[in-house]
PDB file of C-alpha atoms in Angstrom:
ATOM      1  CA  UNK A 739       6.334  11.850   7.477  1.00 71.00           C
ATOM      2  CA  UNK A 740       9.310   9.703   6.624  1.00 89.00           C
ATOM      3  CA  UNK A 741       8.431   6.433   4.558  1.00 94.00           C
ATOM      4  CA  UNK A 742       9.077   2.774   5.282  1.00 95.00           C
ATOM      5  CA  UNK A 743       8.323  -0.596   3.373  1.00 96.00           C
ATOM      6  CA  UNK A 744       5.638  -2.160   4.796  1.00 95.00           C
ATOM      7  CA  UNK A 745       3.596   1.196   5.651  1.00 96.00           C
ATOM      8  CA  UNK A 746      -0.199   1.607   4.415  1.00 96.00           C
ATOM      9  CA  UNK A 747      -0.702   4.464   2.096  1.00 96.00           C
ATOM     10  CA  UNK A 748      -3.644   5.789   0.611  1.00 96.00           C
ATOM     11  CA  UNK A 749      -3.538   6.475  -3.201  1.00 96.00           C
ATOM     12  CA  UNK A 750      -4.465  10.234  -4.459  1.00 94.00           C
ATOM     13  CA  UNK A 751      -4.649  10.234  -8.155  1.00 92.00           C
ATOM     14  CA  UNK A 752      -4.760   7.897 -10.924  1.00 90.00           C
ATOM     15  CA  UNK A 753      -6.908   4.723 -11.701  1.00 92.00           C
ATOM     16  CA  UNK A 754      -6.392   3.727  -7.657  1.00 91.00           C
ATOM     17  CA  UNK A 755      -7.603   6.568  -6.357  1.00 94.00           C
ATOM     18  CA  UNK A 756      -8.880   7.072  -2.965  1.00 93.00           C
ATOM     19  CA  UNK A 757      -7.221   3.061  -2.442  1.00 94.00           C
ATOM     20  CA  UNK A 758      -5.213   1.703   0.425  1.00 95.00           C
ATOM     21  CA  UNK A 759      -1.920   0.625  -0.846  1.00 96.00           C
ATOM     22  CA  UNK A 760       1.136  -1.137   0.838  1.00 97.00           C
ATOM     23  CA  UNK A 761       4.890   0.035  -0.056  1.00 97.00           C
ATOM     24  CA  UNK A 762       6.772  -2.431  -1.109  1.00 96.00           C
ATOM     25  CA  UNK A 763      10.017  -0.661  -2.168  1.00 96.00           C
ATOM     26  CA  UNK A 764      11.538   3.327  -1.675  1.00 96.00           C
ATOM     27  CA  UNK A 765      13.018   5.510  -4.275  1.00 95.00           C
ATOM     28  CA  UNK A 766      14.274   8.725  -4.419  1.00 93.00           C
ATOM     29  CA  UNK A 767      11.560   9.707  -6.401  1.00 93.00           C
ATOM     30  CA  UNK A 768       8.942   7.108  -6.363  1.00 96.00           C
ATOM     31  CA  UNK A 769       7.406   3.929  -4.499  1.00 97.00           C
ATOM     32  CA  UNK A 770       6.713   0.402  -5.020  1.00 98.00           C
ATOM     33  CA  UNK A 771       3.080  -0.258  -4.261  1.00 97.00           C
ATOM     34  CA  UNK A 772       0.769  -3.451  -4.114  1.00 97.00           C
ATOM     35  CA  UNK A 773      -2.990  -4.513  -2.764  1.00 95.00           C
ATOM     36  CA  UNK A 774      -3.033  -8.054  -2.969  1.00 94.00           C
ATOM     37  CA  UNK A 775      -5.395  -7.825  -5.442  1.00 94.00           C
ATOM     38  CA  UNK A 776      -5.341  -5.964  -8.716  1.00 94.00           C
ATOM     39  CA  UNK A 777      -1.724  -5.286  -8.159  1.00 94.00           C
ATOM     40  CA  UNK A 778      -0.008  -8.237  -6.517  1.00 96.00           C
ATOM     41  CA  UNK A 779       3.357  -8.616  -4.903  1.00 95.00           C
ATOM     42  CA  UNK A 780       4.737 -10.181  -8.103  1.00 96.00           C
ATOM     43  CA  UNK A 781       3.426  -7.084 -10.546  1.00 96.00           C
ATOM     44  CA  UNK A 782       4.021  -3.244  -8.308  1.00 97.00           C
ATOM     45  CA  UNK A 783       2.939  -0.544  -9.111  1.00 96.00           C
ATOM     46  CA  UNK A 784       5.537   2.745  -9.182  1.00 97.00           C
ATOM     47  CA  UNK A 785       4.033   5.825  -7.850  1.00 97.00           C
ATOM     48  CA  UNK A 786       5.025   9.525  -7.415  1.00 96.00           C
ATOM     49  CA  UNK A 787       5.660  10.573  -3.901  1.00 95.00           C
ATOM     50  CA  UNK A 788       3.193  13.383  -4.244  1.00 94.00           C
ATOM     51  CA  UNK A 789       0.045  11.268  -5.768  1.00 96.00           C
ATOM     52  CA  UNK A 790       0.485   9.243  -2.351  1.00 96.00           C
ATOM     53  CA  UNK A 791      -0.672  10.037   1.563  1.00 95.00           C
ATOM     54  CA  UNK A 792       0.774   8.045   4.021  1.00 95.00           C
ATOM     55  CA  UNK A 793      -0.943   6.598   7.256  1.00 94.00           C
ATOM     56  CA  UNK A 794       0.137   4.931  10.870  1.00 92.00           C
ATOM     57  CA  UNK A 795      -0.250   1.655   9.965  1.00 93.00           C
ATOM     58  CA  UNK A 796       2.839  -0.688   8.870  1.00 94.00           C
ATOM     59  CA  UNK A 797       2.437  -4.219   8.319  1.00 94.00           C
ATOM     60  CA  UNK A 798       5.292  -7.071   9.225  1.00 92.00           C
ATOM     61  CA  UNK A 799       6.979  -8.848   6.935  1.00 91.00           C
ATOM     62  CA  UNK A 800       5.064 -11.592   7.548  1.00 92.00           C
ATOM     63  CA  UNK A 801       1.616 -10.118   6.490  1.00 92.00           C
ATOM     64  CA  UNK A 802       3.163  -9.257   3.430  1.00 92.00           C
ATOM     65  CA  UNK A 803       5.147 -12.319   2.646  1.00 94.00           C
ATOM     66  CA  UNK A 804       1.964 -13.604   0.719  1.00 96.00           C
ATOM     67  CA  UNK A 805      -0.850 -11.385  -1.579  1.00 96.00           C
ATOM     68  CA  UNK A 806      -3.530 -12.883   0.413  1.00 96.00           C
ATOM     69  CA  UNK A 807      -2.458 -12.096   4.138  1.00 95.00           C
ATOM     70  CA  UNK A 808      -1.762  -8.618   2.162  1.00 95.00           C
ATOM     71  CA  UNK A 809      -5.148  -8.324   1.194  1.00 94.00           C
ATOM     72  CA  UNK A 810      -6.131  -9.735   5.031  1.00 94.00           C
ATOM     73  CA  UNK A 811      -4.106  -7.090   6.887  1.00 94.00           C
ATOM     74  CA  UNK A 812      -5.404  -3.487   4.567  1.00 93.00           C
ATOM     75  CA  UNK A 813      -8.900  -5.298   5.682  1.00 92.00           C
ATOM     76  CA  UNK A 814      -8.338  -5.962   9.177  1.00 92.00           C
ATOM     77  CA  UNK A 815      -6.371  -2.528   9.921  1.00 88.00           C
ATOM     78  CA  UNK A 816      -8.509   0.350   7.186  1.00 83.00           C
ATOM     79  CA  UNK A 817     -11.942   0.560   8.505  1.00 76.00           C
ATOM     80  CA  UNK A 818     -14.416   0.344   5.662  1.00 67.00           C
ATOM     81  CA  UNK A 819     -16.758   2.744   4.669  1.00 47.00           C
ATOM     82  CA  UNK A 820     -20.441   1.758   5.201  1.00 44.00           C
ATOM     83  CA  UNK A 821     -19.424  -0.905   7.319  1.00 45.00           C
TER      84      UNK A 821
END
C-alpha cells in the first residue's frame, strides 16, 4: 500500500506500540509521525517503514492543522477497544 501524509498508521514496535499514528512527512526510508498527544505536530517522531502498518483512513489537512483536532479525528475514526 502506497503512503500519503495525512494517512492513519498503526505503530508495530518501539515505545508506541500497538498506537494509531498520523504521517506527517515521507522519506525514502522513513516517516514523520505524530498523535496529538505525546508526540505533537511541533516534535515528530521518525519511524522505519517496516515498524509501521498502514490503514484506510486519511485525515484532511484541516484535522491536522492543529494537535487537538489531531487527537479528535484518530478518536472519532479508530474504534476503541472496550468501548
Amino acid at each position: 500500500m502506497e503512503l500519503k501524509c495525512g494517512q492513519i498508521v498503526r505503530s508495530y514496535s518501539g515505545r508506541d506500540k500497538n498506537t494509531f499514528l498520523v504521517i506527517t512527512e515521507i522519506r525514502t526510508d522513513c516517516v514523520f509521525i505524530c498523535d496529538g498527544k505525546e508526540r505533537p505536530l511541533e516534535r515528530p517522531k521518525r519511524k522505519n517503514l517496516k515498524h509501521i502498518c498502514p490503514t484506510n483512513f486519511r485525515l484532511s489537512e484541516k484535522q491536522m492543522a492543529t494537535n487537538r483536532e489531531l487527537r479528535r479525528a484518530i478518536r472519532d475514526l479508530i474504534p476503541q477497544s472496550g468501548a
